[in-house]
Structure formats: C-alpha cells, structure tokens
XYZ file of C-alpha atoms in Angstrom:
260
model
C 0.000 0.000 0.000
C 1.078 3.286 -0.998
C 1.502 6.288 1.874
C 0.993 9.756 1.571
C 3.433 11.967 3.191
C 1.970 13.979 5.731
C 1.758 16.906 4.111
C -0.085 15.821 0.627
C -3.569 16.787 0.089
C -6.187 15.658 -2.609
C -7.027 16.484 -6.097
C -6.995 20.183 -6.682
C -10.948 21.291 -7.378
C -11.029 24.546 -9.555
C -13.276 27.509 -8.916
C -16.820 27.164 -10.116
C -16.408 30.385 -12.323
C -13.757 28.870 -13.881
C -15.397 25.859 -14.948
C -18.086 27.518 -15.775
C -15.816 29.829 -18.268
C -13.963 27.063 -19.822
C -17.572 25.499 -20.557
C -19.223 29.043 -22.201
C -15.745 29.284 -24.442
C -16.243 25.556 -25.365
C -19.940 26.607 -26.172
C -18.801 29.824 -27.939
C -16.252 28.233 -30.286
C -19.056 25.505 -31.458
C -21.253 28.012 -32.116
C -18.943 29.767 -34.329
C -17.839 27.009 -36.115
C -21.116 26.072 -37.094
C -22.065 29.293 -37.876
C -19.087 29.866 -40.000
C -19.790 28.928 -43.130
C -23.294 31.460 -43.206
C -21.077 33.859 -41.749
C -18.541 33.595 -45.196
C -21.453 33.082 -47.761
C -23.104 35.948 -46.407
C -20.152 38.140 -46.516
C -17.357 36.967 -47.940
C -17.548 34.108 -50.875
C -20.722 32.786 -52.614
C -20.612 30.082 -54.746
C -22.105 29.521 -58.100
C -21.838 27.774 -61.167
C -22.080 27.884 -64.929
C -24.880 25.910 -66.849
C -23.927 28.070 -69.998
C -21.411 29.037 -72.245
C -21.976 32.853 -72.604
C -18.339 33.672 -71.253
C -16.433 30.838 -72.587
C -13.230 30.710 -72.686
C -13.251 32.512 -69.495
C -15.924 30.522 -67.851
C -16.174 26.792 -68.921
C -19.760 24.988 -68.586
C -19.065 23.041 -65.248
C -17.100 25.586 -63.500
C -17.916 25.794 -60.071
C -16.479 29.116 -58.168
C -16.517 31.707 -55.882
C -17.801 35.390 -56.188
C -15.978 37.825 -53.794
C -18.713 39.593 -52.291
C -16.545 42.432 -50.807
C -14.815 44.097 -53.324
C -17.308 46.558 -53.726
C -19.098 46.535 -50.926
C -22.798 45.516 -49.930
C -26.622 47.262 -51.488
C -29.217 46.333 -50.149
C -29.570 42.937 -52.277
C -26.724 42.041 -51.310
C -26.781 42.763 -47.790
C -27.658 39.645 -45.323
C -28.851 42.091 -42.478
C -31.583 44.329 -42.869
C -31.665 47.281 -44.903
C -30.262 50.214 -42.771
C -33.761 52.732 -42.885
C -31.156 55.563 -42.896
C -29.166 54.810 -46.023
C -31.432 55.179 -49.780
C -32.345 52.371 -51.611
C -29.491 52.942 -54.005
C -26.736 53.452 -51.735
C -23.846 50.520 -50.950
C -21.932 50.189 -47.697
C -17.815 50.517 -47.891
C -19.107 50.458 -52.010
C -16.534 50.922 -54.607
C -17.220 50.716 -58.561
C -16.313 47.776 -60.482
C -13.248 48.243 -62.992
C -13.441 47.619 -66.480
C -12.708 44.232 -67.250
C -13.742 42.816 -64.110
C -16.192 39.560 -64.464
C -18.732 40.503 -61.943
C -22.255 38.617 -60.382
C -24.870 40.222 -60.613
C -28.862 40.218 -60.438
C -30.625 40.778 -63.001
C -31.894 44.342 -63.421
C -35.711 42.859 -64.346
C -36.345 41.176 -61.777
C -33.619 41.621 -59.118
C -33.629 37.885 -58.454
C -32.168 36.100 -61.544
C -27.907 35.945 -61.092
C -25.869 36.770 -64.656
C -22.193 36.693 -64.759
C -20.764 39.039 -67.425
C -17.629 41.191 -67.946
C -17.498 44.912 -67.204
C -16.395 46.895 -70.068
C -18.489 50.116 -69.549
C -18.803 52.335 -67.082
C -20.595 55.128 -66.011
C -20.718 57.692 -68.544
C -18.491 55.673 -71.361
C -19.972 55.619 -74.699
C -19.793 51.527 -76.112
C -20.644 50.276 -79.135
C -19.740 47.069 -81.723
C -18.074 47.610 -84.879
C -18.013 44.961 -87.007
C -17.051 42.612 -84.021
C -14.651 45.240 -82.317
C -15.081 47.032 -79.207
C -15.157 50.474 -79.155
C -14.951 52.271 -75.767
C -15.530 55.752 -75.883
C -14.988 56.003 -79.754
C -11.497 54.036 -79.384
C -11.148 50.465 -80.399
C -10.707 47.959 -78.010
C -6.631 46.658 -78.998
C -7.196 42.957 -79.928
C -5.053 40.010 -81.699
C -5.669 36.562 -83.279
C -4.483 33.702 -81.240
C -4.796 30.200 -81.398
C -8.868 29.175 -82.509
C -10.458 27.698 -79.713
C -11.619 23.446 -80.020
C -13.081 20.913 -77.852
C -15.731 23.020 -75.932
C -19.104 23.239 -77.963
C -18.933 27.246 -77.729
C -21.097 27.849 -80.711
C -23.459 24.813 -80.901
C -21.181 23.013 -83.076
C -20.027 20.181 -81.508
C -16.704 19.845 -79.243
C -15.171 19.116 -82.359
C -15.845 22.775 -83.937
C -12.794 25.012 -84.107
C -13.697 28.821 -82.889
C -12.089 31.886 -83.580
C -10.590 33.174 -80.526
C -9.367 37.439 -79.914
C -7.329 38.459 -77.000
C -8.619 41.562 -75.386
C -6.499 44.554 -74.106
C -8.756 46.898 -72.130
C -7.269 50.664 -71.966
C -6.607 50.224 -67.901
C -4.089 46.696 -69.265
C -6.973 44.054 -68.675
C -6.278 41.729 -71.175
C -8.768 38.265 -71.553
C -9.808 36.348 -74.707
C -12.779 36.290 -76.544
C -14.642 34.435 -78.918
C -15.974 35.213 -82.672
C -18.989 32.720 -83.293
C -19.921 33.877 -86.460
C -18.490 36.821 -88.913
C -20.753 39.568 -89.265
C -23.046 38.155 -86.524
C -26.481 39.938 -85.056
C -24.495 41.171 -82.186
C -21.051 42.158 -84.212
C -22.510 46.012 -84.351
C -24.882 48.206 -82.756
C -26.005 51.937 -81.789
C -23.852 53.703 -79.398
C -25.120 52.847 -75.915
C -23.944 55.553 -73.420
C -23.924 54.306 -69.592
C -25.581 56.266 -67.235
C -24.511 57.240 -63.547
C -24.939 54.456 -61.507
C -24.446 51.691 -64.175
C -22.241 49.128 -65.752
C -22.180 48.089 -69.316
C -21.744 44.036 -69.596
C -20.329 41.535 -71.935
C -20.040 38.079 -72.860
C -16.635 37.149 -73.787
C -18.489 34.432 -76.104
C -19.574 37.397 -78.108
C -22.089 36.287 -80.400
C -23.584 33.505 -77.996
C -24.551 35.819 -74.846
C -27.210 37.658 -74.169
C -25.491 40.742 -72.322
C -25.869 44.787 -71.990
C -26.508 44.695 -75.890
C -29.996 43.630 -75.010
C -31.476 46.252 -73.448
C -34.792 44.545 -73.343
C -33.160 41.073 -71.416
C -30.029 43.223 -69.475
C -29.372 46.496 -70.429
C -27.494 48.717 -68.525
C -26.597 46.934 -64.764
C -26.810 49.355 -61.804
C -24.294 48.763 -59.119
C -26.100 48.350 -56.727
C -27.232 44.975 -58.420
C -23.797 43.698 -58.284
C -23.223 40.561 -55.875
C -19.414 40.467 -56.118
C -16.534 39.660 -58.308
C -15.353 36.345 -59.664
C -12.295 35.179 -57.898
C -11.108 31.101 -57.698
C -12.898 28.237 -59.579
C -13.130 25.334 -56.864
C -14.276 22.304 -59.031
C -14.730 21.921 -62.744
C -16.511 18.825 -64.926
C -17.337 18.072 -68.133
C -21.054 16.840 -68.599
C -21.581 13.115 -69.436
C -22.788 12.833 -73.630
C -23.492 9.854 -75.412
C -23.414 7.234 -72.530
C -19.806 8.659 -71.891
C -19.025 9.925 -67.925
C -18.135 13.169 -67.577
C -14.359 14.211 -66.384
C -12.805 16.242 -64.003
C -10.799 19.183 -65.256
C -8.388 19.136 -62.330
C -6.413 21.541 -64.485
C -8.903 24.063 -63.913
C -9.163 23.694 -60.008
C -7.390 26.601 -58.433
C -7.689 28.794 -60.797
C -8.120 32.466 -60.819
C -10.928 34.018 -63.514
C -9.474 36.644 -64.851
C-alpha cells in the first residue's frame, strides 16, 4: 500500500467560475464554427456555377467558383442584415465601382432575383458600341489580336469538335482576356452607341455572339451597381457533362484557378 506523506492533500478542485468559463468558451467556439460557413457566404464568398457558355473561354460549362462579395461593398440585395432605414435604396456600404474588365455577379436588373455573370467593359458615362465585331470604348477600339482558334468546348453549338475563332482583349486600364468570334458579321457584331448612365455598368459576354449581355437592353441592359453581388475570384471544381453514354471528367487543371 502506498503512503501519503503527511503533508499531501487531494485532487486540486477549480473555482466554479472557472469551470463555468472554460464550458461558455467551449460553447462559444461551437457556435462559431457552425455558424461559419453562413457567416462567409453571407459576406465573404458565394458560390455559383455555370450551366452556360456565354463567357467561354473565361468561364467553362461546369465551372464551379466563388464570387468575392466584398470588393465593392454591400446594397441592399446584397446585404444579409436588414436594410439600414437611414441609407437610400441605391446606396452601398464601404461600395466601390467595379473596374473595367472585371467579371462581376450580378442580379438581373428585371427582376432583381435572376444571377448573370458578365464582364465589365463600360462604365458610367463611357460611350460603347460594336463595330463589325470590335469594341469600341468611348470612340477608341478595343486593342485585340488573333491567337490560337479555340476546339473541344461546344462554344457555338457546333459540336466539341468545332474550331472557334478566338481574340485576345487589351482593355485601356491593361486588362487583357480572350474572346470568342462565333460567327463573322453576326447579329451582335454592331450596334447603336449605348452611353452608360450614372450608376451603371455596361456588360459583356466574352463568347460574343452567344450571350445575351448589356446589348440587349430589353433582357439586361445597362446593370446598376447596386445589383452587383461580387466579383469572380477562384474556380473550386470543374466537370465536363456526361454525352453519349460517356461519364463526364474532371478538369483538375482548372481547379485553383483564378478568372481573370
């Protein structure tokens, strides 16, 4: 049998309040880690995919990504909390204006509910228009060059096997992208000058003659900021779609990615 010495006492019992702490942290940290994930949708990253291919070869049908929702701050759609009384309809908190060039989310003006992606290229008061499938941006065309045609991705209702043209982009602020040229002399290949007003953005598809985009003004039109849910930023999963009894494939290639 095994003595104490005369001077050992028992287990050491700790204060009730400090039991009690130790249990409301315990509680506290659970609570935030379930709650984390609403906490960075609602404020930080949304997710959302692509069913179409109205920005291809930006935006591949299967890409799965995130939309940074702070970049330009929250309006009132966008805003998980409820609508400050004090601040107008129209106003954003910590907002900030899209740059050209940017691919931005963004509800649909018509009914304020339907999510578009598109690509900035106008802003407010800039004057845009198509010319024979060039960009002009306040009577200046967009620079542009030929590069490899695009294959393999069904941009224009072709096929995977159809071969696409394919322009790369040089915005006058150095955003450069590439775009795609469907069809020569297409519906959408020139138009009226459309002059944005305050308060709006001017949208494109890079898949120029298969989006419906700002060109519309009946579908889109002119986007006010305020619609705008956040900017593109990582694609997080990307997969082909299964066709003629064949599965579909990862695009681990893709995963990781920045849009741009």
């Amino acid at each position: 049998m095994t003595s104490l010495d005369a001077g050992a006492i028992g287990p050491k019992r700790e204060p009730w309040w400090a039991i009690a702490g130790i249990f409301i942290a315990g509680f506290a940290l659970l609570c935030l880690l379930l709650a984390s994930p609403v906490l960075i949708r609602s404020f930080l990253y949304q997710p959302f995919n692509i069913p179409s291919s109205s920005n291809i070869p930006t935006l591949l049908v299967g890409d799965v990504f995130f939309v940074s929702k702070y970049p330009y701050g929250y309006s009132r759609f966008t805003w998980p909390l409820s609508w400050p009384s004090s601040l107008p309809p129209s106003a954003r908190i910590w907002g900030a204006t899209p740059a050209r060039g940017d691919v931005v989310a963004f509800f649909l003006p018509k009914d304020n509910a339907t999510v578009y992606i598109k690509r900035v290229v106008g802003l407010p008061g800039d004057r845009v228009q198509m010319k024979e499938g060039v960009l002009y941006i306040n009577d200046t065309a967009v620079e542009r060059e030929r590069v490899e045609d695009l294959t393999g991705e069904a941009a224009c209702g072709g096929g995977a096997n159809e071969r696409v043209t394919r322009w790369r982009e040089t915005l006058p602020n150095g955003v450069s992208y590439e775009t795609l040229d469907c069809v020569s002399h297409g519906f959408f290949d020139n138009t009226n000058v459309f002059v944005v007003p305050d308060g709006r953005l001017f949208m494109l598809g890079d898949n120029r003659d298969n989006s419906t985009d700002s060109r519309v003004l009946g579908t889109i039109g002119y986007v006010p900021i305020e619609n705008v849910i956040g900017r593109a930023a990582m694609i997080f999963f990307s997969a082909t779609s299964a066709e003629k009894g064949k599965p579909g494939r990862i695009r681990f290639e893709r995963i990781g990615t920045m849009v741009k």
